[in-house]
Each structure stands twice: as C-alpha cells, then as structure tokens.
Short mmCIF file of C-alpha atoms and ligand atoms in Angstrom, two decimals:
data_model
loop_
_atom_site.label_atom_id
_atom_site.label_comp_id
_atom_site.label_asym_id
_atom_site.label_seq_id
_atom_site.Cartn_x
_atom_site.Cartn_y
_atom_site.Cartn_z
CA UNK A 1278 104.58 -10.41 -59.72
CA UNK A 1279 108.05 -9.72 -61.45
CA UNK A 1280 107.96 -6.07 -62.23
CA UNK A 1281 109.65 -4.28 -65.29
CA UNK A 1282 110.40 -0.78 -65.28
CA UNK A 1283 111.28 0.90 -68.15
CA UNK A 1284 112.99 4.59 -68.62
CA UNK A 1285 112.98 6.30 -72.19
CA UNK A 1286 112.33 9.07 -74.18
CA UNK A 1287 110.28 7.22 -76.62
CA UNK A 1288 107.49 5.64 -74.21
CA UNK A 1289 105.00 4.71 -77.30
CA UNK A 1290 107.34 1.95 -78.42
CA UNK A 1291 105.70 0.16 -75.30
CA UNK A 1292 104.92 -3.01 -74.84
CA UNK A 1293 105.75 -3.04 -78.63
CA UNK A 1294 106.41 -7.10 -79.37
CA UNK A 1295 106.20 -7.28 -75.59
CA UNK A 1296 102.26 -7.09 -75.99
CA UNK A 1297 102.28 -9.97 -78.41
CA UNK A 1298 102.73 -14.13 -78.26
CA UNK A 1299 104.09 -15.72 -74.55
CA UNK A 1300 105.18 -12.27 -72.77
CA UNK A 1301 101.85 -10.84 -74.12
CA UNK A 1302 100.12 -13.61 -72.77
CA UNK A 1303 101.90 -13.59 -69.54
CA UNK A 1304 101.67 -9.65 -69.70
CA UNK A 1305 97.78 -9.67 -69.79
CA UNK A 1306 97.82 -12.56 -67.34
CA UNK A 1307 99.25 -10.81 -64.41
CA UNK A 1308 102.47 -13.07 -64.54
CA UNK A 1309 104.26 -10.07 -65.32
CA UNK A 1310 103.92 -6.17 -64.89
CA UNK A 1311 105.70 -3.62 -67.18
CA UNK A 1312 105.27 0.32 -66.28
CA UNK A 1313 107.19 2.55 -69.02
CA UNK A 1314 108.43 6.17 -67.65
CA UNK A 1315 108.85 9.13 -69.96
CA UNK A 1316 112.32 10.68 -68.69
CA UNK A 1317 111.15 14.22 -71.19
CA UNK A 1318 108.46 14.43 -68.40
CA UNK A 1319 111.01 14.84 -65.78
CA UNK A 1320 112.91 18.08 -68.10
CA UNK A 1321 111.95 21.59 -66.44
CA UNK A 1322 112.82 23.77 -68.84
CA UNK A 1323 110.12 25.10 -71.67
CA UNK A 1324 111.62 23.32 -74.55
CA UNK A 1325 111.79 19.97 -72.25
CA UNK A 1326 115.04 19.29 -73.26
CA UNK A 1327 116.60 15.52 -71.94
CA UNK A 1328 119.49 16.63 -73.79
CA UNK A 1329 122.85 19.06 -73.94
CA UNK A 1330 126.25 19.60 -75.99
CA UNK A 1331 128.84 16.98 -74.91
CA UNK A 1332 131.35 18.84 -72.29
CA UNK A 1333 134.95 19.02 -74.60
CA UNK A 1334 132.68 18.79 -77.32
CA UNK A 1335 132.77 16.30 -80.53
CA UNK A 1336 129.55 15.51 -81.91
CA UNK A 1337 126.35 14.54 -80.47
CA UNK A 1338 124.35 15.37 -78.22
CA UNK A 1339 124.32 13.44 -74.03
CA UNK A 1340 121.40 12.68 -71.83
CA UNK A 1341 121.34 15.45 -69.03
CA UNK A 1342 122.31 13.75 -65.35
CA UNK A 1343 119.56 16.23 -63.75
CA UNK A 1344 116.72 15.19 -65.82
CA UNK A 1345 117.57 11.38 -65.60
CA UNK A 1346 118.26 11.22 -62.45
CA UNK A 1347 114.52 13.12 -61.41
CA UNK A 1348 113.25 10.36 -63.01
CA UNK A 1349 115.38 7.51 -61.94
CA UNK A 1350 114.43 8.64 -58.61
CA UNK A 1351 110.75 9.07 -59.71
CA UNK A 1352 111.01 5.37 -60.55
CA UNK A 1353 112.68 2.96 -58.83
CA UNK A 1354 112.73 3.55 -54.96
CA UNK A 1355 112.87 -0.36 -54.36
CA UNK A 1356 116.09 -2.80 -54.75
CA UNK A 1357 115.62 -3.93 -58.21
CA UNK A 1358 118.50 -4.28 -60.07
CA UNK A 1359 119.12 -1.14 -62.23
CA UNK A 1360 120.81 -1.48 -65.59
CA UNK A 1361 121.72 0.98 -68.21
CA UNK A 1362 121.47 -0.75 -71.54
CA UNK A 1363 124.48 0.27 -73.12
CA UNK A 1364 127.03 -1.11 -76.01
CA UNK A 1365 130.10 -0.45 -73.19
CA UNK A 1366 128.33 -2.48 -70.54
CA UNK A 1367 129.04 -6.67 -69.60
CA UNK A 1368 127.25 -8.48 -72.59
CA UNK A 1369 124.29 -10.30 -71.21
CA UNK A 1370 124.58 -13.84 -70.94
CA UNK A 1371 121.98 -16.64 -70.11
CA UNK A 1372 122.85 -17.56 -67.14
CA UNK A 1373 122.07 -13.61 -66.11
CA UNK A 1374 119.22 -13.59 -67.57
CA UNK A 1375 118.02 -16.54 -65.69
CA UNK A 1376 119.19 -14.83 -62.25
CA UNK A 1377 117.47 -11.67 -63.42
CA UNK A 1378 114.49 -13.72 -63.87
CA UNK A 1379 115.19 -15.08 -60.53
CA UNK A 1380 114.74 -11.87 -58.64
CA UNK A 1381 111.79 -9.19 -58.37
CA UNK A 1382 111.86 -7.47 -61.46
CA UNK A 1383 114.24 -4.92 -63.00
CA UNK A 1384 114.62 -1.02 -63.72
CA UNK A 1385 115.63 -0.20 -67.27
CA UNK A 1386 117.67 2.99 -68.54
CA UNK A 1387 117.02 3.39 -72.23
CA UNK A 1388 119.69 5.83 -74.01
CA UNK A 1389 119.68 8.12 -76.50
CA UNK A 1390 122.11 10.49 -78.59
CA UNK A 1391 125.75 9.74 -77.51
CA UNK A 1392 124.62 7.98 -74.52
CA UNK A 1393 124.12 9.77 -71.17
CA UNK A 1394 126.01 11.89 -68.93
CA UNK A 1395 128.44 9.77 -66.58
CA UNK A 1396 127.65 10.97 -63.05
CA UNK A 1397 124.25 9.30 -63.44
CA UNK A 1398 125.44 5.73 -64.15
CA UNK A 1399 127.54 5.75 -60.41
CA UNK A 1400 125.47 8.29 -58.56
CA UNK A 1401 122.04 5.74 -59.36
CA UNK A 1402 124.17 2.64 -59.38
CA UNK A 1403 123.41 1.87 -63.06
CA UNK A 1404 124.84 -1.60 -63.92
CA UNK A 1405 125.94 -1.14 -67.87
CA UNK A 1406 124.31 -4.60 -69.66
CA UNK A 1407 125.20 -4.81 -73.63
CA UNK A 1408 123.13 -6.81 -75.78
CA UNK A 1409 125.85 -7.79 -78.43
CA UNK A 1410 128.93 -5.75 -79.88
CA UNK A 1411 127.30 -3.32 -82.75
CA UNK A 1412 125.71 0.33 -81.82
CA UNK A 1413 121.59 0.70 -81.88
CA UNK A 1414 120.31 4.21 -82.08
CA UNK A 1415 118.59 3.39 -78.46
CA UNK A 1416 118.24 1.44 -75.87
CA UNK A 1417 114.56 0.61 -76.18
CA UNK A 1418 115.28 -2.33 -78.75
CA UNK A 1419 118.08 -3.98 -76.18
CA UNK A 1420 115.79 -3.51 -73.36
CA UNK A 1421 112.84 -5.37 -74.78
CA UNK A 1422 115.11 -8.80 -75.90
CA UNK A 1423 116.44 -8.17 -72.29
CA UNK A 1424 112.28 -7.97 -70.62
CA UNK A 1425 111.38 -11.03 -73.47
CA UNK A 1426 114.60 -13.49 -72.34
CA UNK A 1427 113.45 -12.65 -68.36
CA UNK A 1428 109.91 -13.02 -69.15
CA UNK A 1429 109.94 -16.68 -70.72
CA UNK A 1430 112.01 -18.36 -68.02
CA UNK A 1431 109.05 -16.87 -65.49
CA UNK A 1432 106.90 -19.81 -64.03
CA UNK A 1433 103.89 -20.81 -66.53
CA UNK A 1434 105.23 -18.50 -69.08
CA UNK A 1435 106.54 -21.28 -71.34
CA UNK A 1436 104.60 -24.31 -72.53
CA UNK A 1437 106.81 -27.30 -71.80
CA UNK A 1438 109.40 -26.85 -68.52
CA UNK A 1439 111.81 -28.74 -70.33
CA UNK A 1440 111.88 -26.39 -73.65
CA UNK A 1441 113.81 -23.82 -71.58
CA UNK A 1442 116.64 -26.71 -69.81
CA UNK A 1443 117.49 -28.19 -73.77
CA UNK A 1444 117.72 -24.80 -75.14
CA UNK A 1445 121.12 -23.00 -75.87
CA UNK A 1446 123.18 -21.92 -73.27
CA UNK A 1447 121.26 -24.19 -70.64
CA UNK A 1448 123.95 -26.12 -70.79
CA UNK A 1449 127.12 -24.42 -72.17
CA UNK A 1450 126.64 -25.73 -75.70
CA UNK A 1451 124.33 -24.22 -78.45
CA UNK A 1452 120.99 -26.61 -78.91
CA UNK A 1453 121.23 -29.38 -81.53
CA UNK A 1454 119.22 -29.09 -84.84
CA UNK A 1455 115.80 -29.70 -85.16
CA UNK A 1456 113.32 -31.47 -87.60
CA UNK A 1457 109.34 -32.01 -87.66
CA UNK A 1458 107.19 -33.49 -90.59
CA UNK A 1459 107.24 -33.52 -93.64
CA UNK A 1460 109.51 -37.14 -93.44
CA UNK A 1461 111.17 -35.82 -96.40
CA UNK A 1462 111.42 -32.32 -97.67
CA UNK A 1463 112.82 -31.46 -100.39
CA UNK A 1464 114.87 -34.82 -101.04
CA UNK A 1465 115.95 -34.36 -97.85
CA UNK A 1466 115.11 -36.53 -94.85
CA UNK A 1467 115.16 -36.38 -90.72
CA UNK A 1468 118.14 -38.16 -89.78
CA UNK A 1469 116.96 -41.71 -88.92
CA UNK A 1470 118.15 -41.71 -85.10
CA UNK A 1471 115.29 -38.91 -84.63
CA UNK A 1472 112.87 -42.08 -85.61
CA UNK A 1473 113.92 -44.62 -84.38
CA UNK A 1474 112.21 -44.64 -81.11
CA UNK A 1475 115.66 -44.64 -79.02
CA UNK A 1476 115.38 -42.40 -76.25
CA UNK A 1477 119.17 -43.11 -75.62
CA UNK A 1478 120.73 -42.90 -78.62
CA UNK A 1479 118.46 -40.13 -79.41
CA UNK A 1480 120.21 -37.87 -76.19
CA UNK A 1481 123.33 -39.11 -77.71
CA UNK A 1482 122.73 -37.95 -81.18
CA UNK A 1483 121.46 -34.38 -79.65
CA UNK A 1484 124.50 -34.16 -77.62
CA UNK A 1485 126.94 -35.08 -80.30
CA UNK A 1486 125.58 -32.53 -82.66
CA UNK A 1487 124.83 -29.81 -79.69
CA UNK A 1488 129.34 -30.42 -79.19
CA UNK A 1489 129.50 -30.64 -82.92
CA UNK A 1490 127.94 -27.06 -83.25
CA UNK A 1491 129.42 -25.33 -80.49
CA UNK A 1492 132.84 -25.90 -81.33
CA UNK A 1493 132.21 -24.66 -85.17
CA UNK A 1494 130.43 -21.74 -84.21
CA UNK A 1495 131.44 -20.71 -80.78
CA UNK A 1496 134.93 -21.76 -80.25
CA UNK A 1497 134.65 -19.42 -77.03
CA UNK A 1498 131.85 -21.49 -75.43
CA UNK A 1499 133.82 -24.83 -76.50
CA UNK A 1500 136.82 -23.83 -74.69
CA UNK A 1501 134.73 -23.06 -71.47
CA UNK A 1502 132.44 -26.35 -71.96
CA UNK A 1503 135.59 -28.65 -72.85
CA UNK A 1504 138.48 -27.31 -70.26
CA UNK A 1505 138.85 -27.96 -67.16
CA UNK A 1506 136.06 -28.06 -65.59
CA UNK A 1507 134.47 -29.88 -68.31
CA UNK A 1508 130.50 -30.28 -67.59
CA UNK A 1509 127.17 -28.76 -67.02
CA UNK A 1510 127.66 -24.93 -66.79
CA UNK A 1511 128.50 -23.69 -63.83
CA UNK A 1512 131.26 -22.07 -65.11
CA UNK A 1513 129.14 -18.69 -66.65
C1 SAM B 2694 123.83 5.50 -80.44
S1 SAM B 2694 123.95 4.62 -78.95
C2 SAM B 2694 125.32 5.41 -78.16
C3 SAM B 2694 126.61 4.75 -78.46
C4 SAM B 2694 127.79 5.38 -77.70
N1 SAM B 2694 128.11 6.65 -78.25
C5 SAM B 2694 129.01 4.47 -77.80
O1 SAM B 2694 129.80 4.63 -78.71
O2 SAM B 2694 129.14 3.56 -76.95
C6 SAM B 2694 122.56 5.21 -78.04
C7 SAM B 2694 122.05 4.28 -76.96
O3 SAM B 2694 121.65 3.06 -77.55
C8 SAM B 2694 121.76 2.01 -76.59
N2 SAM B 2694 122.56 0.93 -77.19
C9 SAM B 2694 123.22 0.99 -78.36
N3 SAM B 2694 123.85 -0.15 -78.63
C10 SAM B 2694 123.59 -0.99 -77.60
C11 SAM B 2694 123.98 -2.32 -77.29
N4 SAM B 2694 124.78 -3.02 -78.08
N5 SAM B 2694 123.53 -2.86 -76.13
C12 SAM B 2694 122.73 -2.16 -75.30
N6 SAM B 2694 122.33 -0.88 -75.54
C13 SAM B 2694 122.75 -0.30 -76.67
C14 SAM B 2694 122.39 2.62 -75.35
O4 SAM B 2694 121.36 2.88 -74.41
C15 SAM B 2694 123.01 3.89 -75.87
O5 SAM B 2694 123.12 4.87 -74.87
#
C-alpha cells in the first residue's frame, strides 16, 4: 500500500479534499494510507512551542530544529523519500510525480512562520519540492496537490488507464481542448473533426491543437518538446 506521511502543526486539516472523490475513494479502499503527525506534540516545553525568534533577527518567527526533528524521527524510520514543501525547493513536475507515485509512499514536512530552521532540512535529508512560484502561509495546501497528483496515477485509482497517458505533461505538451454534448452551445459548435468518426485525423487534430497550445502558453515546454531531441518526453 503506498503510504503518505504527513508532518504539521495543523493536523485537523487532514484528509481535508483528500477524504473526498478518487483519493477518497482510493483512501477508504486501502489503495492508499495517509497517517498525519502533529510536530506541537513533539515540543517539551509548557507552552509547546514549535517555534522561536529568527537568529540575526528580521521578522517572523522559524520552526525549532529540536522539535522537528523529534518528530521527523518519530515518523519516518523507513526510506521514503522525505520532502520539505517549500517555495525555495525544485518545482514539482509530472514526470516526479509519476516516479513518486512509483515508489512506496512519501514523508511530508509541512512549514509554518518563516519556514524552518536550516540544520533540519540536511541533518533529516529533507528534499525542498515547490508547488509553483508564489508564497502560501503553509505547507499543508502544497502537500495535499502533491498526495492528490501521486494518488491518481496509483493502479485502479483512475477510471480509464488512458485518461492519465493523454493528459498534460504525459507527453511534453499541454492536453488539447475538449468538448461533450450539447452539439451546439451557445451558437457555438464541436469542431467537426471531433464527429466525424476519424480515429486518425481525430489524433491529428488533438495533436495539432495539444502543439498549438503549448507553444502559446508554455513557450518553456515548446522549446524542450520542439529542440533537439524532439519527441515523447524523456527529456523532464
Ligand atoms: C509563509 S511560507 C514561508 C516562506 C519563506 N519565508 C520564503 O520566503 O521562502 C510558510 C511555509 O509555507 C510552505 N509554502 C509556501 N509556499 C510554498 C510553495 N510555493 N510550495 C511549497 N510550499 C510552500 C512552506 O512549507 C513554507 O515553509
């Protein structure tokens, strides 16, 4: 069963969306385990404090390294990878995701405040994993999209195979649009290829608008798709 471990101060916000639809589903199924640890539980003091004045100071407050790293330890003693979500870390891509959702599970380290004292981060062997480039006030929101994008790819989680292998990203383009019934909405119809019973110049039509799309939108991902090594993604 693919495990998910999750550290925060805020364990209530558990399973959250994560209860609900295909990772609920899969959650209540057994296809999927997800154990949340309260890192105040691990603070020794009377006030249970998780938190202290940043050293140099500046504003804030930081994450203490003793606390976390009680519960770290309290947590993960197998060799599940161990990311700190965190706006400094390598923004998560697809193709991680789908190597995440390769392995056993994962350990997640939910900040807080300023973020948390450095020592922990090499002295656990935190991997940093951003979610996109803008600041949330914790980690708990970037860890569940990270648990939800693991948890569909899982075997039996989604409906139809193929809805995860046409998606965006699966390929190194963003997915072409999309139409169902009515014919005609609002004066405006399905493009006629979609009905035309053509399964190959259907797959042409998707492809041409998946290229169309991607190099609008994501001149980044066109340059990767269209250089050199031109093709299915390997290349992320
Ligand atoms: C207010 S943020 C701290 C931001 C930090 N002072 C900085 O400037 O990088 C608090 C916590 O939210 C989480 N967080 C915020 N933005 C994130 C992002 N884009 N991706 C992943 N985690 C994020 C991290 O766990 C972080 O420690």
């Amino acid at each position: 069963m693919w495990r998910a471990s999750v550290l925060t101060i805020f364990p209530e916000i558990f399973p959250g969306p994560l209860g609900a639809s295909l990772a609920g589903k899969a959650l209540a199924s057994g296809t999927w385990s997800l154990d949340v640890t309260d890192i105040r539980s691990f603070a020794t003091d009377k006030h249970r404090s998780v938190d202290d004045t940043p050293a140099g100071g500046g504003p804030g407050m930081v994450m203490k390294a003793d606390v976390l790293g009680r519960a770290i330890d309290a947590t993960a003693a197998d060799r599940r990878p161990r990311l700190l979500l965190s706006p400094r870390g390598n923004p998560l891509t697809q193709n991680r995701v789908e190597k995440l959702a390769a392995g056993t599970g994962i350990v997640l380290v939910c900040g807080r405040f300023e973020g948390i004292d450095e020592r922990v981060i090499a002295g656990r062997g935190l991997e940093e994993v951003s979610v996109g480039d803008y600041v949330l006030s914790g980690g708990e929101i970037a860890a569940m999209a990270l648990i939800d994008a693991c948890v569909r790819l899982l075997p039996g989680v989604m409906g139809a195979a193929a809805s995860g292998t046409e998606e965006s990203f699966a390929d190194g383009l963003l997915e072409y649009p999309q139409y169902t019934r009515p014919q005609v909405w609002e004066g405006q119809p399905i493009p006629e290829v979609l009905l035309s019973g053509d399964h190959a110049k259907i797959a042409a039509w998707r492809r041409s608008e998946a290229e169309r799309l991607t190099k609008a939108r994501r001149p980044d991902l066109w340059e990767r798709y269209s250089g050199p090594k031109k093709g299915p993604a390997k290349w992320r």
